[in-house]
CSV table of C-alpha atoms in Angstrom, one decimal:
chain,number,residue,atom,x,y,z
C,1,MET,CA,7.3,137.2,92.0
C,2,PRO,CA,9.7,134.9,90.4
C,3,THR,CA,13.0,134.3,91.7
C,4,THR,CA,15.9,136.4,90.6
C,5,THR,CA,17.5,133.6,88.8
C,6,ARG,CA,14.3,133.1,86.7
C,7,TYR,CA,14.6,136.8,85.5
C,8,ARG,CA,14.6,135.9,81.7
C,9,HIS,CA,16.3,139.4,80.9
C,10,ARG,CA,19.0,139.3,83.5
C,11,TRP,CA,21.7,138.9,81.3
C,12,ALA,CA,20.8,141.9,78.8
C,13,ALA,CA,20.4,143.9,82.2
C,14,LEU,CA,23.8,143.1,83.1
C,15,ALA,CA,25.1,144.2,79.6
C,16,VAL,CA,23.3,148.0,80.4
C,17,LEU,CA,25.2,147.7,83.7
C,18,LEU,CA,28.6,147.2,82.7
C,19,THR,CA,28.0,149.7,79.9
C,20,ALA,CA,27.4,152.1,82.1
C,21,GLU,CA,30.3,151.3,84.2
C,22,ALA,CA,32.6,151.3,81.2
C,23,MET,CA,30.9,154.6,80.1
C,24,ASN,CA,31.9,156.4,83.0
C,25,LEU,CA,35.6,154.9,83.8
C,26,LEU,CA,36.0,155.6,80.1
C,27,ASP,CA,34.9,159.0,80.7
C,28,ALA,CA,37.1,159.4,83.9
C,29,THR,CA,40.7,158.6,82.2
C,30,ILE,CA,39.7,159.8,78.7
C,31,VAL,CA,40.6,163.1,78.8
C,32,GLN,CA,44.0,162.8,80.5
C,33,VAL,CA,45.7,163.0,77.3
C,34,ALA,CA,43.8,165.3,75.6
C,35,GLY,CA,43.8,168.3,78.5
C,36,PRO,CA,46.6,169.9,77.0
C,37,VAL,CA,44.9,170.1,73.6
C,38,ILE,CA,41.9,171.2,75.1
C,39,HIS,CA,43.7,173.9,76.6
C,40,ASP,CA,45.2,174.9,73.2
C,41,GLY,CA,41.8,175.3,72.0
C,42,LEU,CA,40.1,177.1,74.6
C,43,PRO,CA,41.0,180.3,76.1
C,44,GLY,CA,42.1,180.2,79.8
C,45,PRO,CA,45.2,179.8,81.8
C,46,ALA,CA,47.4,176.3,82.1
C,47,ALA,CA,46.2,175.9,85.1
C,48,ASP,CA,42.7,174.7,83.8
C,49,ILE,CA,44.3,171.4,82.4
C,50,PRO,CA,43.9,169.6,85.9
C,51,TRP,CA,40.5,171.0,86.4
C,52,PHE,CA,39.1,169.4,83.4
C,53,SER,CA,40.1,166.1,85.5
C,54,ALA,CA,39.5,167.2,89.1
C,55,ALA,CA,36.2,168.6,88.2
C,56,TYR,CA,34.7,165.5,87.0
C,57,THR,CA,36.4,163.3,89.9
C,58,LEU,CA,35.7,165.7,93.0
C,59,PRO,CA,31.8,165.6,92.6
C,60,PHE,CA,31.9,161.7,91.9
C,61,ALA,CA,33.7,161.5,95.1
C,62,ALA,CA,31.6,163.6,97.3
C,63,LEU,CA,28.3,162.5,96.0
C,64,LEU,CA,29.1,158.7,95.6
C,65,ILE,CA,27.5,157.7,98.6
C,66,THR,CA,24.9,159.9,98.6
C,67,GLY,CA,24.1,158.8,95.5
C,68,GLY,CA,23.6,154.9,96.7
C,69,ARG,CA,21.1,156.4,99.3
C,70,LEU,CA,19.2,157.9,96.8
C,71,GLY,CA,18.8,154.8,95.0
C,72,ASP,CA,17.6,153.1,98.1
C,73,VAL,CA,15.1,156.0,98.7
C,74,PHE,CA,13.5,156.6,95.3
C,75,GLY,CA,14.7,153.1,93.4
C,76,ARG,CA,17.9,151.9,92.1
C,77,ALA,CA,16.4,151.8,88.3
C,78,LYS,CA,14.9,155.1,88.2
C,79,THR,CA,17.9,156.5,89.8
C,80,PHE,CA,20.3,154.7,87.3
C,81,LYS,CA,18.2,156.2,84.3
C,82,ILE,CA,18.3,159.9,85.8
C,83,GLY,CA,22.0,159.6,86.3
C,84,VAL,CA,22.5,158.3,82.5
C,85,THR,CA,20.4,161.1,80.9
C,86,ALA,CA,22.2,163.6,83.0
C,87,PHE,CA,25.5,162.4,81.5
C,88,VAL,CA,24.6,162.4,78.3
C,89,LEU,CA,23.4,165.9,78.1
C,90,ALA,CA,26.3,167.0,80.7
C,91,SER,CA,28.6,165.4,77.9
C,92,LEU,CA,26.8,167.3,75.2
C,93,ALA,CA,27.6,170.4,76.9
C,94,CYS,CA,31.2,169.7,77.5
C,95,ALA,CA,31.7,168.8,73.4
C,96,VAL,CA,30.0,172.2,72.5
C,97,ALA,CA,31.8,174.3,75.4
C,98,PRO,CA,32.9,177.5,74.1
C,99,ASP,CA,35.3,178.3,77.0
C,100,ALA,CA,37.2,176.6,79.5
C,101,GLY,CA,34.9,177.5,82.6
C,102,LEU,CA,32.0,176.0,80.9
C,103,LEU,CA,33.5,173.0,80.0
C,104,ILE,CA,34.7,172.3,83.4
C,105,GLY,CA,31.2,173.5,84.9
C,106,ALA,CA,30.1,170.5,82.4
C,107,ARG,CA,32.6,167.9,83.8
C,108,ALA,CA,31.5,168.8,87.4
C,109,VAL,CA,28.0,168.0,86.3
C,110,GLN,CA,29.2,164.7,84.6
C,111,GLY,CA,31.1,163.8,87.9
C,112,ALA,CA,27.5,164.5,89.8
C,113,ALA,CA,25.6,162.4,87.1
C,114,ALA,CA,28.2,159.3,87.5
C,115,ALA,CA,27.5,159.4,91.3
C,116,LEU,CA,24.1,158.5,90.8
C,117,ILE,CA,24.8,155.5,88.0
C,118,ILE,CA,27.7,153.9,89.7
C,119,PRO,CA,26.6,153.0,93.2
C,120,GLN,CA,23.2,151.3,91.5
C,121,THR,CA,25.3,149.1,89.7
C,122,ILE,CA,26.1,146.6,92.2
C,123,GLY,CA,22.6,146.7,94.0
C,124,LEU,CA,20.7,145.8,90.7
C,125,ILE,CA,22.8,143.1,90.3
C,126,ARG,CA,22.3,141.8,93.7
C,127,ALA,CA,18.8,142.4,92.7
C,128,LEU,CA,19.0,140.5,89.5
C,129,PHE,CA,20.9,137.2,90.3
C,130,ASP,CA,21.5,135.0,93.0
C,131,GLY,CA,23.8,131.8,93.7
C,132,ASP,CA,26.6,131.2,91.6
C,133,GLU,CA,25.2,133.1,88.9
C,134,LEU,CA,25.6,136.1,91.3
C,135,ALA,CA,29.3,135.7,91.9
C,136,LYS,CA,29.5,135.1,88.0
C,137,ALA,CA,28.1,138.3,87.5
C,138,LEU,CA,29.8,140.4,90.0
C,139,GLY,CA,33.1,138.8,88.4
C,140,THR,CA,32.2,140.6,85.3
C,141,ILE,CA,33.0,144.3,86.7
C,142,GLY,CA,37.0,144.1,86.9
C,143,PRO,CA,37.6,142.9,83.7
C,144,VAL,CA,35.2,145.5,81.9
C,145,MET,CA,36.9,148.0,84.7
C,146,GLY,CA,40.3,147.0,83.7
C,147,LEU,CA,39.6,147.1,79.6
C,148,SER,CA,37.9,150.7,80.2
C,149,ALA,CA,41.0,152.2,82.1
C,150,VAL,CA,43.3,150.8,79.7
C,151,ALA,CA,41.2,151.9,76.5
C,152,GLY,CA,40.4,155.8,78.0
C,153,PRO,CA,43.7,157.1,77.1
C,154,LEU,CA,44.2,155.7,74.1
C,155,VAL,CA,40.9,156.5,72.7
C,156,GLY,CA,41.4,159.8,74.1
C,157,GLY,CA,44.5,160.4,72.0
C,158,LEU,CA,43.6,158.6,68.9
C,159,LEU,CA,40.3,160.9,68.6
C,160,THR,CA,41.8,163.8,69.7
C,161,GLN,CA,44.5,163.4,67.1
C,162,ALA,CA,42.2,162.2,64.1
C,163,LEU,CA,39.3,164.5,64.8
C,164,SER,CA,39.0,166.9,67.7
C,165,TRP,CA,39.2,166.9,71.4
C,166,ARG,CA,35.3,167.6,71.0
C,167,ALA,CA,35.1,163.9,70.1
C,168,VAL,CA,36.4,163.0,73.3
C,169,PHE,CA,33.0,163.8,75.1
C,170,LEU,CA,30.8,162.9,71.9
C,171,VAL,CA,31.7,159.4,72.5
C,172,ASN,CA,29.3,159.3,75.7
C,173,VAL,CA,26.6,160.4,73.6
C,174,PRO,CA,25.8,157.1,71.5
C,175,LEU,CA,26.9,154.9,74.7
C,176,GLY,CA,24.5,156.4,76.9
C,177,LEU,CA,21.2,156.5,74.5
C,178,ALA,CA,22.3,152.7,73.9
C,179,VAL,CA,22.2,152.3,77.5
C,180,LEU,CA,18.8,154.2,78.2
C,181,LEU,CA,17.2,152.3,75.3
C,182,ALA,CA,18.1,149.1,77.1
C,183,ALA,CA,17.1,150.2,80.7
C,184,ARG,CA,13.8,148.6,79.9
C,185,PHE,CA,15.7,145.3,80.7
C,186,LEU,CA,16.5,146.4,84.2
C,187,ARG,CA,14.0,145.6,87.0
C,188,GLU,CA,13.4,148.2,89.7
C,189,ASP,CA,15.0,147.4,92.9
C,190,LYS,CA,14.8,149.7,96.5
C,191,ALA,CA,15.7,149.1,100.2
C,192,ALA,CA,13.2,147.5,102.1
C,193,THR,CA,13.5,150.4,104.7
C,194,ARG,CA,13.3,153.8,103.3
C,195,PRO,CA,16.8,155.3,104.9
C,196,LYS,CA,17.2,159.2,105.4
C,197,LEU,CA,19.2,161.1,103.5
C,198,ASP,CA,22.1,162.9,105.6
C,199,VAL,CA,22.2,166.4,103.7
C,200,THR,CA,24.6,167.9,106.1
C,201,GLY,CA,27.2,165.1,105.7
C,202,THR,CA,27.1,165.4,102.2
C,203,LEU,CA,27.3,168.9,102.3
C,204,LEU,CA,30.3,169.0,104.9
C,205,VAL,CA,32.3,166.3,102.7
C,206,ALA,CA,31.6,168.2,99.4
C,207,ALA,CA,32.5,171.7,100.5
C,208,GLY,CA,35.8,170.3,102.9
C,209,ALA,CA,37.1,168.0,100.0
C,210,GLY,CA,36.4,171.4,97.6
C,211,LEU,CA,38.5,173.9,99.8
C,212,LEU,CA,41.3,171.0,99.7
C,213,VAL,CA,41.4,170.6,96.0
C,214,TYR,CA,41.1,174.3,95.0
C,215,PRO,CA,44.5,175.8,96.3
C,216,LEU,CA,46.5,172.9,95.0
C,217,ILE,CA,45.6,173.7,91.5
C,218,SER,CA,45.4,176.9,91.9
C,219,PRO,CA,47.7,178.1,94.5
C,220,GLY,CA,48.0,181.5,95.8
C,221,GLY,CA,48.1,183.8,99.0
C,222,THR,CA,45.2,182.3,100.7
C,223,ALA,CA,46.1,178.5,99.8
C,224,TRP,CA,47.0,177.6,103.6
C,225,PRO,CA,43.8,179.3,105.0
C,226,LEU,CA,41.7,177.3,102.5
C,227,LEU,CA,43.3,174.1,103.0
C,228,ALA,CA,42.9,174.7,106.8
C,229,ALA,CA,39.6,175.4,106.2
C,230,GLY,CA,38.8,172.1,104.1
C,231,ALA,CA,40.3,169.7,106.9
C,232,ALA,CA,38.3,171.8,109.3
C,233,LEU,CA,35.0,170.5,107.4
C,234,LEU,CA,36.3,167.0,106.9
C,235,VAL,CA,37.1,166.6,111.0
C,236,GLY,CA,33.9,168.0,111.4
C,237,PHE,CA,32.2,165.7,108.9
C,238,GLY,CA,33.5,162.7,111.4
C,239,PHE,CA,32.3,164.3,114.2
C,240,GLN,CA,28.7,164.8,112.4
C,241,GLN,CA,28.8,161.5,111.5
C,242,ARG,CA,28.9,159.9,115.0
C,243,ARG,CA,26.3,162.0,116.0
C,244,THR,CA,23.6,161.8,113.3
C,245,ALA,CA,20.8,159.6,113.4
C,246,ALA,CA,21.5,158.4,109.6
C,247,PRO,CA,25.2,158.7,109.0
C,248,LEU,CA,26.7,158.3,105.4
C,249,VAL,CA,29.4,155.8,106.8
C,250,GLU,CA,29.1,153.3,109.3
C,251,PRO,CA,30.8,154.6,112.4
C,252,SER,CA,31.8,150.9,113.7
C,253,LEU,CA,34.3,151.0,110.8
C,254,PHE,CA,36.4,153.1,112.6
C,255,ALA,CA,36.5,150.9,116.1
C,256,HIS,CA,39.8,149.5,115.3
C,257,ARG,CA,43.0,150.8,113.2
C,258,GLY,CA,42.2,148.3,110.0
C,259,PHE,CA,39.9,150.4,108.1
C,260,PRO,CA,41.3,153.8,108.6
C,261,ALA,CA,44.5,152.3,107.6
C,262,ALA,CA,42.7,151.3,104.4
C,263,LEU,CA,41.4,154.6,103.9
C,264,ALA,CA,44.7,156.3,103.9
C,265,GLY,CA,46.2,153.9,101.8
C,266,SER,CA,43.6,154.4,99.2
C,267,LEU,CA,44.1,157.9,99.5
C,268,LEU,CA,47.6,158.0,98.9
C,269,TYR,CA,48.0,155.4,96.7
C,270,PHE,CA,45.6,156.5,94.1
C,271,ALA,CA,46.9,160.2,94.4
C,272,VAL,CA,49.7,158.7,92.8
C,273,MET,CA,48.2,156.3,90.7
C,274,THR,CA,45.6,159.1,89.1
C,275,GLY,CA,48.3,161.9,89.2
C,276,LEU,CA,50.8,159.8,87.3
C,277,MET,CA,48.6,159.0,84.2
C,278,LEU,CA,48.1,162.8,84.2
C,279,LEU,CA,51.5,164.0,84.8
C,280,VAL,CA,53.3,161.9,82.2
C,281,PRO,CA,51.3,163.2,78.9
C,282,MET,CA,51.5,166.6,80.5
C,283,ARG,CA,55.4,166.1,80.3
C,284,LEU,CA,55.1,164.6,77.0
C,285,GLN,CA,53.2,167.3,75.3
C,286,LEU,CA,53.7,170.4,77.3
C,287,GLY,CA,57.6,170.0,77.8
C,288,GLU,CA,58.7,167.9,74.9
C,289,GLY,CA,56.2,168.7,72.2
C,290,VAL,CA,55.0,165.1,71.7
C,291,ASP,CA,52.0,164.9,70.0
C,292,VAL,CA,48.8,163.7,71.6
C,293,ARG,CA,48.5,160.4,69.9
C,294,THR,CA,52.1,159.4,70.7
C,295,ALA,CA,51.7,160.5,74.4
C,296,SER,CA,48.4,158.1,74.8
C,297,LEU,CA,50.6,155.4,73.5
C,298,THR,CA,53.4,155.9,76.1
C,299,LEU,CA,50.8,154.8,78.6
C,300,LEU,CA,50.1,151.5,77.2
C,301,PRO,CA,53.0,149.8,78.7
C,302,LEU,CA,51.6,151.3,82.2
C,303,SER,CA,48.4,149.7,81.7
C,304,ALA,CA,49.6,146.7,80.2
C,305,GLY,CA,51.8,146.1,83.1
C,306,LEU,CA,49.0,147.0,85.3
C,307,ALA,CA,46.5,144.2,83.8
C,308,VAL,CA,49.5,141.3,83.9
C,309,SER,CA,50.4,142.0,87.4
C,310,SER,CA,46.8,142.3,88.9
C,311,TRP,CA,46.3,138.3,87.4
C,312,VAL,CA,49.5,137.5,88.6
C,313,ALA,CA,48.8,138.5,92.1
C,314,GLY,CA,45.1,137.6,92.4
C,315,SER,CA,45.6,133.9,90.9
C,316,TRP,CA,49.2,133.2,92.6
C,317,LEU,CA,50.8,135.8,94.7
C,318,VAL,CA,48.3,136.6,97.1
C,319,PRO,CA,47.1,133.2,97.6
C,320,LYS,CA,50.5,132.2,98.6
C,321,PHE,CA,52.3,135.3,100.4
C,322,GLY,CA,48.7,137.2,101.3
C,323,SER,CA,48.9,140.9,102.2
C,324,ARG,CA,52.6,141.1,102.1
C,325,VAL,CA,52.6,141.3,98.5
C,326,MET,CA,51.3,145.0,99.0
C,327,PHE,CA,54.6,146.0,99.8
C,328,ALA,CA,56.2,144.7,97.2
C,329,GLY,CA,53.7,146.4,94.6
C,330,LEU,CA,54.5,149.7,96.3
C,331,GLY,CA,58.5,149.1,95.9
C,332,LEU,CA,57.8,148.4,92.3
C,333,LEU,CA,55.9,151.3,91.8
C,334,LEU,CA,58.2,153.7,93.7
C,335,ALA,CA,61.3,152.2,91.4
C,336,GLY,CA,59.3,152.8,88.4
C,337,ILE,CA,58.6,156.4,89.5
C,338,LEU,CA,62.0,157.2,90.1
C,339,ALA,CA,63.3,155.8,86.8
C,340,VAL,CA,60.4,157.7,84.8
C,341,ALA,CA,61.6,160.7,86.6
C,342,ALA,CA,65.4,160.2,85.4
C,343,GLY,CA,63.7,160.1,81.8
C,344,VAL,CA,63.5,156.6,81.2
C,345,THR,CA,59.6,156.4,79.7
C,346,ALA,CA,59.6,152.7,79.2
C,347,ALA,CA,59.9,152.4,83.0
C,348,LEU,CA,56.2,153.2,83.2
C,349,ALA,CA,55.7,149.4,82.7
C,350,VAL,CA,57.4,148.9,86.3
C,351,CYS,CA,54.8,151.1,87.6
C,352,GLY,CA,52.0,149.3,86.1
C,353,LEU,CA,53.3,146.2,87.9
C,354,GLY,CA,53.9,147.6,90.7
C,355,MET,CA,50.2,149.0,90.7
C,356,GLY,CA,48.5,145.7,89.9
C,357,THR,CA,50.7,143.6,92.5
C,358,PHE,CA,49.6,146.6,95.1
C,359,THR,CA,45.4,146.7,94.2
C,360,VAL,CA,44.7,143.0,94.7
C,361,PRO,CA,46.2,142.3,98.1
C,362,PHE,CA,45.2,145.8,99.5
C,363,PHE,CA,41.3,145.4,98.7
C,364,THR,CA,41.3,142.1,99.8
C,365,ALA,CA,43.0,142.8,103.1
C,366,ALA,CA,40.8,146.1,103.0
C,367,LEU,CA,37.5,144.4,103.0
C,368,GLN,CA,38.4,141.0,104.9
C,369,ARG,CA,38.0,142.2,108.3
C,370,VAL,CA,34.6,144.4,107.6
C,371,ARG,CA,31.5,142.5,109.1
C,372,PRO,CA,28.4,141.9,107.1
C,373,HIS,CA,26.6,145.0,107.9
C,374,GLU,CA,29.4,147.2,107.5
C,375,THR,CA,30.0,145.7,103.7
C,376,GLY,CA,28.1,148.3,101.8
C,377,SER,CA,29.0,151.0,103.9
C,378,ALA,CA,33.0,150.2,103.6
C,379,ALA,CA,32.5,149.8,99.9
C,380,GLY,CA,31.2,153.0,99.0
C,381,LEU,CA,33.4,154.8,101.5
C,382,LEU,CA,36.7,153.1,99.8
C,383,ASN,CA,35.5,154.0,96.1
C,384,ALA,CA,34.8,157.7,97.4
C,385,VAL,CA,37.9,157.9,99.1
C,386,GLN,CA,39.7,156.3,95.9
C,387,GLN,CA,37.9,159.0,93.8
C,388,LEU,CA,39.0,161.8,96.2
C,389,GLY,CA,42.8,160.4,96.3
C,390,GLY,CA,42.6,160.6,92.2
C,391,THR,CA,41.3,164.1,92.3
C,392,LEU,CA,44.0,165.7,95.0
C,393,GLY,CA,46.7,163.5,92.7
C,394,VAL,CA,45.9,165.4,89.7
C,395,ALA,CA,45.6,168.5,91.6
C,396,LEU,CA,48.7,168.2,93.6
C,397,LEU,CA,51.0,166.7,91.0
C,398,GLY,CA,49.4,168.5,87.9
C,399,GLY,CA,49.8,171.8,89.8
C,400,LEU,CA,53.1,171.4,90.6
C,401,TYR,CA,54.3,170.8,87.3
C,402,LEU,CA,52.6,173.7,86.0
C,403,SER,CA,53.5,176.1,88.6
C,404,SER,CA,57.3,175.1,88.8
C,405,GLY,CA,57.7,173.9,84.9
C,406,SER,CA,59.4,171.2,86.1
C,407,ALA,CA,58.3,167.6,86.5
C,408,THR,CA,61.1,166.5,88.8
C,409,THR,CA,59.2,167.9,91.7
C,410,ALA,CA,56.1,166.4,90.9
C,411,PHE,CA,57.7,163.2,90.5
C,412,GLY,CA,59.7,163.6,93.6
C,413,VAL,CA,56.2,164.2,95.5
C,414,ALA,CA,54.8,161.2,93.8
C,415,ALA,CA,57.6,158.9,95.3
C,416,GLY,CA,57.2,160.3,98.9
C,417,LEU,CA,53.3,159.6,98.7
C,418,THR,CA,54.2,156.2,97.8
C,419,VAL,CA,56.6,155.6,100.7
C,420,ALA,CA,53.8,157.1,102.6
C,421,ALA,CA,51.2,154.4,101.3
C,422,ALA,CA,53.4,151.9,102.7
C,423,ILE,CA,53.5,153.1,106.0
C,424,ALA,CA,49.6,153.6,106.1
C,425,VAL,CA,49.2,150.5,105.0
C,426,VAL,CA,51.2,148.4,107.6
C,427,PRO,CA,48.1,147.4,109.9
C,428,LEU,CA,46.5,145.7,107.1
C,429,SER,CA,49.1,143.6,107.0
C,430,SER,CA,48.8,142.3,110.7
C,431,ARG,CA,45.8,140.1,111.8
C,432,ARG,CA,45.4,142.4,114.7
C,433,GLY,CA,44.7,145.1,112.3
C,434,ARG,CA,40.8,145.0,112.9
C-alpha cells in the first residue's frame, strides 16, 4: 500500500472533509438569528425558540464520542457517508416541517447525524497525510471553523430576510450532495483493533443531559426533580465508566485535577458563548422589534473580535504570557456582557475579544497535560462537553429571557457563569494541575 503522502487524491479528500465540517458548524449557528422568525411562521409557544438550537446540539453532544467509536468499528469513510446522507435528509425535513414539533424532531436527527460526521474528520485526515503535510492539513480546520462561525448568523439573517426561514435549512442540501459526490476521494480507515461499543454509557449520557436541559427550557413544577434525576444519571455514568471494560472515556484523565477543571471550564464558558449568541438576537427581535437581517449584522462585531483576538493570542500573547492569558480573556468577556446588558450593543466587540483571548490558551492548557494514549478520548470529551455547554447556555439564557420577559436576569446569569468559569480553570494555570 502506498504511503499516505503518496495518495494522490489526499487534498481533494481534505476539501471534502472541511466542507462537511463547515456545513455542520454553519447549521449549528445559522438558526440562532432565525429562531424568532421561525416561531412566527409555525404554531407553538415562544418556549420553542431555544429548542430550535438545543435540539441539534444536545444529541450532537451526547452521541459525539459514540460516533467516533462507530467509525473505528465500521470504517470512518463509511460512517462519514452515512452521517452526511442522514444530515441532508434531516435538513430537507426541517425545511418542509409543518409545525414546530416536527421541526424540533428533525433538528434532533440532524444533531445525531453530525455526531457521526465530525469525529471521523481528524481520523480520516490522519489516514490521508503524514509528516509535515499532516500538520498543514490539521491546521486548516481552525480557519474553516472560524469562518463558518462568523458566516452562520449572517447567512441565517440574510436568507431569512430575503427568502424564508426554510431556506436556512435548504443551504445544507447542495453542500451535502456535493460532499457525497466527492466522497469517492476518501480512503477507508478503521481501528486496527475493533473496539466495543458502550451502549449503557451512551444511554446514561443522553438521558442525563436531556433531563438537565428540558426543565431549563420548559420550567414547571417538575423542574427540580428532573434536574436532580439528570445529575444523578450523569454521576452514575461516571461510576459506570470506571467499571466497564470498554469505557467511552479514558478513566486516567480524571486521576488529577487538571482535566476535570478543563471540562468544568469548557462547560461554563461555552454556555456563556453560545447562550449570548442566541440571547442577543432574541432581545433585539422580540424585545425591540428589530428585523432579522439587522439582528444578524449586530453579531458581526462579536465574530470579528473573536477572529482578531484568536490570532493575537495564538501568535503573541500565549507564547509570551502562557495560560494566564485565560483570565484576561474572561475579564474582557465579563466587561462586555455587563456593557451589553446596560444597552451598549457595540460592546459585543469586547465580548468577542474576550472569547478569542480565552479560547486559545484554554485549549492549549487543557491538552498539554494529556498523555499520548489519552489524546483521542480527551479531545472527544472536550468537544462533547463544549456542545453540552452550548446546549445548556441556550436553554438557560434563552429560557430565562422568555420566562421573565427581560434580558437583565439572563445577562446577569451569563456574568455569573463567566466568573464561575474563571474559578474553574484556576488549576489549568498551575503546573501542578495535572
